[in-house]
Short mmCIF file of C-alpha atoms in Angstrom, two decimals:
data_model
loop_
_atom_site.label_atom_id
_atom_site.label_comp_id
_atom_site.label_asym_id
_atom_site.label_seq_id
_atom_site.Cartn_x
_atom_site.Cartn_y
_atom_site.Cartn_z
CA UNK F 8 1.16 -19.33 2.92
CA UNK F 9 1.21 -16.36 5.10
CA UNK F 10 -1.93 -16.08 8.12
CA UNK F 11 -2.49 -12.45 9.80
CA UNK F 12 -1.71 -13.96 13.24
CA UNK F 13 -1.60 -10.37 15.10
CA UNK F 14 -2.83 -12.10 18.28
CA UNK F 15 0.68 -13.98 18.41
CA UNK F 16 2.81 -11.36 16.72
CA UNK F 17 1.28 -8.94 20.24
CA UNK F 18 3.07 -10.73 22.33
CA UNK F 19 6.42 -10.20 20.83
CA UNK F 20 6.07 -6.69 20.20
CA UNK F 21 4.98 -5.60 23.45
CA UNK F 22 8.71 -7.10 24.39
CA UNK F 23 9.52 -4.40 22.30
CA UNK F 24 9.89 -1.43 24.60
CA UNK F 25 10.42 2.38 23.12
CA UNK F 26 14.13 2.20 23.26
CA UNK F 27 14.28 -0.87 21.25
CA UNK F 28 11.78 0.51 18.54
CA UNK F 29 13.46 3.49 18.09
CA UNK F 30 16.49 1.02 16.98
CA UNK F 31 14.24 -0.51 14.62
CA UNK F 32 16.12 -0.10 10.89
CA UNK F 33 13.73 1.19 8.82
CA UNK F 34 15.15 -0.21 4.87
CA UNK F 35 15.61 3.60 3.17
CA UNK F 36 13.33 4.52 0.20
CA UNK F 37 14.61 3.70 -3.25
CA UNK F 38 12.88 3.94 -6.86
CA UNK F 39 13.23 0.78 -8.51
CA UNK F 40 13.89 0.66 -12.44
CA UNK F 41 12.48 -1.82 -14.71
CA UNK F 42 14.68 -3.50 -16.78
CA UNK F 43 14.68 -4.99 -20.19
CA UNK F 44 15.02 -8.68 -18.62
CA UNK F 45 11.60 -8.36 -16.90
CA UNK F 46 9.52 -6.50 -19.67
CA UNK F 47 10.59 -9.66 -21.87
CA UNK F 48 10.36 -12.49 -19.73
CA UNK F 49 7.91 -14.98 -19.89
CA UNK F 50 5.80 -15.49 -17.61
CA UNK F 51 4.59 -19.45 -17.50
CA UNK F 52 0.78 -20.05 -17.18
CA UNK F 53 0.90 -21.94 -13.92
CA UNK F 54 2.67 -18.69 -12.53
CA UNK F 55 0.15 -17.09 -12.47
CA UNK F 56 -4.07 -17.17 -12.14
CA UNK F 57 -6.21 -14.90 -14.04
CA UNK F 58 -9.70 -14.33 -12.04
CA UNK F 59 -12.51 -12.25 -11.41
CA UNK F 60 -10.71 -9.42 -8.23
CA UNK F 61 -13.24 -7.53 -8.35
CA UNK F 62 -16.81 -7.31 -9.72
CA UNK F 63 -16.62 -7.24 -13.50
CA UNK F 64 -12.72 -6.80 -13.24
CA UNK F 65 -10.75 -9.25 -14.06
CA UNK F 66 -6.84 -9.64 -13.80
CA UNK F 67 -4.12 -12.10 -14.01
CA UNK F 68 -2.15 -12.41 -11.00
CA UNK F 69 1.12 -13.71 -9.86
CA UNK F 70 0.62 -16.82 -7.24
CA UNK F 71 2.35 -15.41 -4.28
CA UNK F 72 2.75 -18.95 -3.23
CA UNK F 73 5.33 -19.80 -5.96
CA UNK F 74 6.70 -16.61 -5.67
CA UNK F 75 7.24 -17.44 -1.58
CA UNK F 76 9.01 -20.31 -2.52
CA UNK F 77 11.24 -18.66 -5.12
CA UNK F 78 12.18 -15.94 -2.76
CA UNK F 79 12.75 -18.87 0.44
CA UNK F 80 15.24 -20.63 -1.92
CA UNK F 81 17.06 -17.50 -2.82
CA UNK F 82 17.70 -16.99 0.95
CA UNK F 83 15.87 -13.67 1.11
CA UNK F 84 15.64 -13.64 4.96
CA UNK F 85 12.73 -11.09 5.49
CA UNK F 86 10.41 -13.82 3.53
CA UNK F 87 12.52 -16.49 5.44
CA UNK F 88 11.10 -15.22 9.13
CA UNK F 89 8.21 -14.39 8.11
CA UNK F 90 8.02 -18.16 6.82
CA UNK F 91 9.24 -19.64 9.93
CA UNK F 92 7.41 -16.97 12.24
CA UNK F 93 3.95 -17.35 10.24
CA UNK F 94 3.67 -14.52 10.48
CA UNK F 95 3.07 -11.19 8.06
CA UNK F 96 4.44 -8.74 10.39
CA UNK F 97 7.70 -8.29 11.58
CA UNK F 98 8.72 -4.36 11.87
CA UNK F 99 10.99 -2.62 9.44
CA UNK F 100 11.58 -6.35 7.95
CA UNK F 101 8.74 -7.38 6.30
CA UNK F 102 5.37 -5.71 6.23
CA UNK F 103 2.61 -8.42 4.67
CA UNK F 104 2.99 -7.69 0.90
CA UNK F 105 2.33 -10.78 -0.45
CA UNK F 106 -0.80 -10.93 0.33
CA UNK F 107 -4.39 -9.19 -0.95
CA UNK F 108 -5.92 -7.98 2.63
CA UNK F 109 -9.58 -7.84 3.27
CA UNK F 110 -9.67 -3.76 3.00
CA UNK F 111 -8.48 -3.65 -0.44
CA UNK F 112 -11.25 -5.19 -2.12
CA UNK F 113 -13.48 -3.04 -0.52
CA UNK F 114 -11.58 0.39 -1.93
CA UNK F 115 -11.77 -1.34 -5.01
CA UNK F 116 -14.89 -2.42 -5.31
CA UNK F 117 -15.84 1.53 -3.58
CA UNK F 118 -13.99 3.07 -6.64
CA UNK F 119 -15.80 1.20 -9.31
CA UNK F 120 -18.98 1.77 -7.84
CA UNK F 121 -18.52 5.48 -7.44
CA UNK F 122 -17.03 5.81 -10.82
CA UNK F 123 -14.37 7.53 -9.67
CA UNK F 124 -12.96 9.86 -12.79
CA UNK F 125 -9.23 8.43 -13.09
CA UNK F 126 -8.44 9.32 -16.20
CA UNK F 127 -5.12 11.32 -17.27
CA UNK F 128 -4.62 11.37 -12.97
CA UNK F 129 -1.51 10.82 -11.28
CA UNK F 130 -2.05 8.35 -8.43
CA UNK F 131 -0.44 6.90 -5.71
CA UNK F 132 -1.37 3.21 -4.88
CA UNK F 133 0.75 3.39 -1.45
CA UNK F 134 1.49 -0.08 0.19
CA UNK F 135 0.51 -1.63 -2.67
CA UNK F 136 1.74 -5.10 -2.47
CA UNK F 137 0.46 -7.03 -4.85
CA UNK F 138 -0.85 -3.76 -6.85
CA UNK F 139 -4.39 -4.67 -7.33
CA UNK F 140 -5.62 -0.74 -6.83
CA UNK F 141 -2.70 0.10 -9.01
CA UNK F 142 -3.92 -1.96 -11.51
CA UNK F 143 -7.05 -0.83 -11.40
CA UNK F 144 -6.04 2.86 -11.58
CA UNK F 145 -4.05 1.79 -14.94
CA UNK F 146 -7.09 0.31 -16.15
CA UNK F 147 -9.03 3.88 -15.76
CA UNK F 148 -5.82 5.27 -17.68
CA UNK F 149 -4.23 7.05 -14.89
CA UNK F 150 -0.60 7.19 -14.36
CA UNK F 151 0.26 4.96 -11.35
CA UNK F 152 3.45 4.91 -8.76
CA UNK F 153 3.13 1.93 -7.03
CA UNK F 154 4.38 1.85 -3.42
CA UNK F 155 5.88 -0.68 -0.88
CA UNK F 156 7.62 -1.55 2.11
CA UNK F 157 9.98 -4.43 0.54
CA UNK F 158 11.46 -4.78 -2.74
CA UNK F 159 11.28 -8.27 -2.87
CA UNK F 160 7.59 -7.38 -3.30
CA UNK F 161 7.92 -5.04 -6.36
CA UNK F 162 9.86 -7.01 -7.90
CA UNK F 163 8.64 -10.44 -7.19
CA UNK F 164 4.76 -9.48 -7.78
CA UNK F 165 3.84 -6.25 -8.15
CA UNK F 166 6.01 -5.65 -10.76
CA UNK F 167 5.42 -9.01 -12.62
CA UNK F 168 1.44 -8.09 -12.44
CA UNK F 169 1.50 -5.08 -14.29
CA UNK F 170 3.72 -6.36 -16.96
CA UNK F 171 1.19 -9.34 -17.38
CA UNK F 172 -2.11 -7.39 -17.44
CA UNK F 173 -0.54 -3.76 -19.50
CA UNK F 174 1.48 -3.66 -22.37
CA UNK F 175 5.05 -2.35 -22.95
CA UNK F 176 4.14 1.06 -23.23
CA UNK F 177 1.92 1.32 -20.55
CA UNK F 178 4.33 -0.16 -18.26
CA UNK F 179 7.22 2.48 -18.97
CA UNK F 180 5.48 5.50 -19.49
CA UNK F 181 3.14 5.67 -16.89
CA UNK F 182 4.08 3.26 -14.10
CA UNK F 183 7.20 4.07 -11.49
CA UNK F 184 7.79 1.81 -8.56
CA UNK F 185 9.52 2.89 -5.31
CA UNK F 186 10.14 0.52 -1.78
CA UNK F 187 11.00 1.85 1.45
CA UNK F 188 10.35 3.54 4.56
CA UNK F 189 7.75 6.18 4.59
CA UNK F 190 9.81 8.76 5.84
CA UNK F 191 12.36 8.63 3.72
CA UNK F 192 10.01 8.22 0.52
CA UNK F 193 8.57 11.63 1.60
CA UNK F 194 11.87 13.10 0.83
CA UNK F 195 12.93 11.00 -2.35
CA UNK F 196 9.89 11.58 -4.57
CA UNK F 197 9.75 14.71 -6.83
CA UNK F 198 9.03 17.87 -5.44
CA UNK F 199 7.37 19.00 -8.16
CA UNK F 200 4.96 15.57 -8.81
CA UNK F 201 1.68 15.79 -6.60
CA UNK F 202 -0.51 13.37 -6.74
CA UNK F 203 -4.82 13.65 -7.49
CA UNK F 204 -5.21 10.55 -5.79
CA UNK F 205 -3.58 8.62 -3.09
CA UNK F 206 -4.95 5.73 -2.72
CA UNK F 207 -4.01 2.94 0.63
CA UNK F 208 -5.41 0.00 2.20
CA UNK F 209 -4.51 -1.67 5.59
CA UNK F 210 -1.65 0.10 6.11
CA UNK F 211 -2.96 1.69 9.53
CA UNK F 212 -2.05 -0.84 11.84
CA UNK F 213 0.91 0.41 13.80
CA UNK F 214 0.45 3.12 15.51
CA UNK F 215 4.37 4.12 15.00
CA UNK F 216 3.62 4.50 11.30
CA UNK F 217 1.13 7.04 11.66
CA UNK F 218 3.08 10.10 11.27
CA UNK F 219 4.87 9.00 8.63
CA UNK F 220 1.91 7.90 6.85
CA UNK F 221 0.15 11.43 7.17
CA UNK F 222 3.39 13.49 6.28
CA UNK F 223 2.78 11.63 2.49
CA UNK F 224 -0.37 12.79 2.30
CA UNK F 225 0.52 16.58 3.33
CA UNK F 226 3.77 16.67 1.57
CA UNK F 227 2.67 14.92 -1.84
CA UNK F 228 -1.64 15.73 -2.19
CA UNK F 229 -2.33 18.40 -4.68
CA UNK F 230 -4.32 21.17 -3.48
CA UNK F 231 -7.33 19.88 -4.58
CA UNK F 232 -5.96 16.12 -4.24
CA UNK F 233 -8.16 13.11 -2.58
CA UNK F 234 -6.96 10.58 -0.16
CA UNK F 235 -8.45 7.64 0.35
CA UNK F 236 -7.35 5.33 2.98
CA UNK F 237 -8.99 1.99 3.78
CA UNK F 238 -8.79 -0.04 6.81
CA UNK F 239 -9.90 -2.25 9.85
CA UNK F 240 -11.76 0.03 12.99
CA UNK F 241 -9.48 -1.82 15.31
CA UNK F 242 -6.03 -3.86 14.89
CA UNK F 243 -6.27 -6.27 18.04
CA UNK F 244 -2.89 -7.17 18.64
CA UNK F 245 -0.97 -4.22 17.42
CA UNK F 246 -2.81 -0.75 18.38
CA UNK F 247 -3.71 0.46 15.48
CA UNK F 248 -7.03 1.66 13.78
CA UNK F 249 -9.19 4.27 12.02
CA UNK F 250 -10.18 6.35 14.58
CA UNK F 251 -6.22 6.30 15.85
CA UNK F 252 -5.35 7.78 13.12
CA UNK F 253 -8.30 10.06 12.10
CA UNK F 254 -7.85 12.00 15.51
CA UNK F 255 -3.87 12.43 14.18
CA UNK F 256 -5.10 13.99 11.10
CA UNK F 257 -8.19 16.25 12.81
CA UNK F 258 -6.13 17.23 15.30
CA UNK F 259 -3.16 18.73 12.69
CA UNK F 260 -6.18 20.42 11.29
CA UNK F 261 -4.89 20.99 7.52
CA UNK F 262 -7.58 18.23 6.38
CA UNK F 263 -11.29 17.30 6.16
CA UNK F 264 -12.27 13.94 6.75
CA UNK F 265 -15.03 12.13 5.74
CA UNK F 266 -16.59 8.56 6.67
CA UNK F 267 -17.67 7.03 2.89
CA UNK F 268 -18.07 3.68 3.50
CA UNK F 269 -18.21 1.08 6.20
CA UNK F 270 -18.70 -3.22 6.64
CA UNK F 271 -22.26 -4.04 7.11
CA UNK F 272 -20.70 -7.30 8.47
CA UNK F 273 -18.11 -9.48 9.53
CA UNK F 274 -15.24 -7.49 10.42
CA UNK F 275 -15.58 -3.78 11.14
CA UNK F 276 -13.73 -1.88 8.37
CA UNK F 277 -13.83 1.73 6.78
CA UNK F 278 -13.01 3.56 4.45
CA UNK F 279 -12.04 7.61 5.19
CA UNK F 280 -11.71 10.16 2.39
CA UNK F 281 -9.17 13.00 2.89
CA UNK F 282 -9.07 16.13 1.65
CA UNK F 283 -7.47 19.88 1.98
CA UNK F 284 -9.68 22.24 4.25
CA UNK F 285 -8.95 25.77 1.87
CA UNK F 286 -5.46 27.20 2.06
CA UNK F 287 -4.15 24.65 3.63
CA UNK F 288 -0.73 23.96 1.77
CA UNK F 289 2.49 21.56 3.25
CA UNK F 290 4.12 22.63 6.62
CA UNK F 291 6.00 20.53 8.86
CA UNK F 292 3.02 18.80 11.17
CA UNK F 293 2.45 20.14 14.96
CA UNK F 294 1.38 16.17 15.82
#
């Protein structure tokens, strides 16, 4: 399957100059519909593995190794570079969705153990992949959107793992699913849905994102919203990291940040809360 090989990937986008990323094609924000077909089909049991994600939750899961092979023999030619690159990042193509990263556990496992209320709570589980916070946030009986890059993600796993852990209901009343760039997400959602809770995880790591990423939080957060975004201190490789993008947001001013959790080994990760300094409604950022 897929290996986080930023060390390689480096290379190749540091060929990239600012010209050439500027031409980068960014696939446009969409809202994806469930249809009848999927809430009905049946998923076989060596589709999918039900385990223990997180401590004392457990879920059943799509294997994203079947579902790489499905989407390889339908010729879907993000998954097909990313196959032959092995790689899980290749800009505006593919952004690493079929796979659970390292960060998202830990937001997990942070919400649980802070009891964080959830219930009757819009959320946002943005760059969701696979879903896991998503599904989480369903099982505290929140309404969820679920957010990512490719749509071959929602529909191939995210998608799949909601209908297989929720029933019928659940999964048309109080899910919505929506791919795409950032930037043009910001625009699409409603205007008049804001979020409690937006949750992400490891979606930090280029730099070029940054802005996009922080115009969801000003643009969509409820006044008295939380953000919570997860991540590694340092992307080697790409550029990006925590205190990257904490600076963007202190230096815009309209938020308070806050340092709630961090690795006490292996890999240095973090995870910063967000929230609205008083007064501080949407404008157009000065960063």
């Amino acid at each position: 399957m897929f290996k986080f090989r930023f060390a390689e990937d480096a290379a190749d986008i540091d060929e990239v100059d600012s010209e050439q990323k500027d031409k980068l094609e960014w696939i446009s924000a969409s809202k994806l519909e469930i249809t009848p077909e999927q809430i009905e089909a049946k998923c076989e049991a060596y589709y999918y593995t039900e385990t223990e994600v997180l401590s004392g939750c457990n879920l059943k899961l799509i294997r994203t190794d079947k579902v790489t092979q499905d989407l390889t023999d339908q010729n879907c030619q993000n998954i097909i570079e990313a196959e032959s690159k092995h790689s899980d990042l290749i800009p505006a193509k593919y952004e690493g969705g079929l796979k659970i990263w390292e960060c998202t556990f830990d937001l997990g496992q942070y919400i649980l153990e802070k009891e964080i209320e959830l219930k009757d709570k819009l959320v946002m589980d943005l760059g969701c992949g696979v879903g896991v916070i998503g599904l989480l946030s369903l099982r505290k009986n929140s309404t969820v959107h679920f957010q990512d890059y490719n749509a071959e993600v929602l529909k191939s796993v995210t998608i799949p793992n909601v209908i297989l852990n929720f029933d019928h209901t659940i999964v048309l009343t109080r899910c919505e699913f929506y791919a795409g760039d950032w930037a043009s997400l910001a625009t699409l959602l409603d205007e008049n849905k804001k979020y409690d809770y937006i949750f992400t995880s490891e979606t930090i790591y280029n730099p070029d994102n940054h802005k996009k990423l922080y115009e969801i939080f000003k643009r969509k957060l409820k006044t008295d919203g939380v953000v919570f975004v997860a991540g590694k201190i340092y992307y080697f490789g790409v550029g990006g990291g925590m205190r990257q993008f904490e600076n963007l947001i202190l230096k815009d001013g309209c938020f308070d940040v806050e340092s709630v959790w961090k690795s006490q080994h292996g890999v240095n990760r973090e995870i910063l809360k967000f929230t609205r300094k008083p007064h501080q409604e949407y404008h157009t950022s000065s960063v």
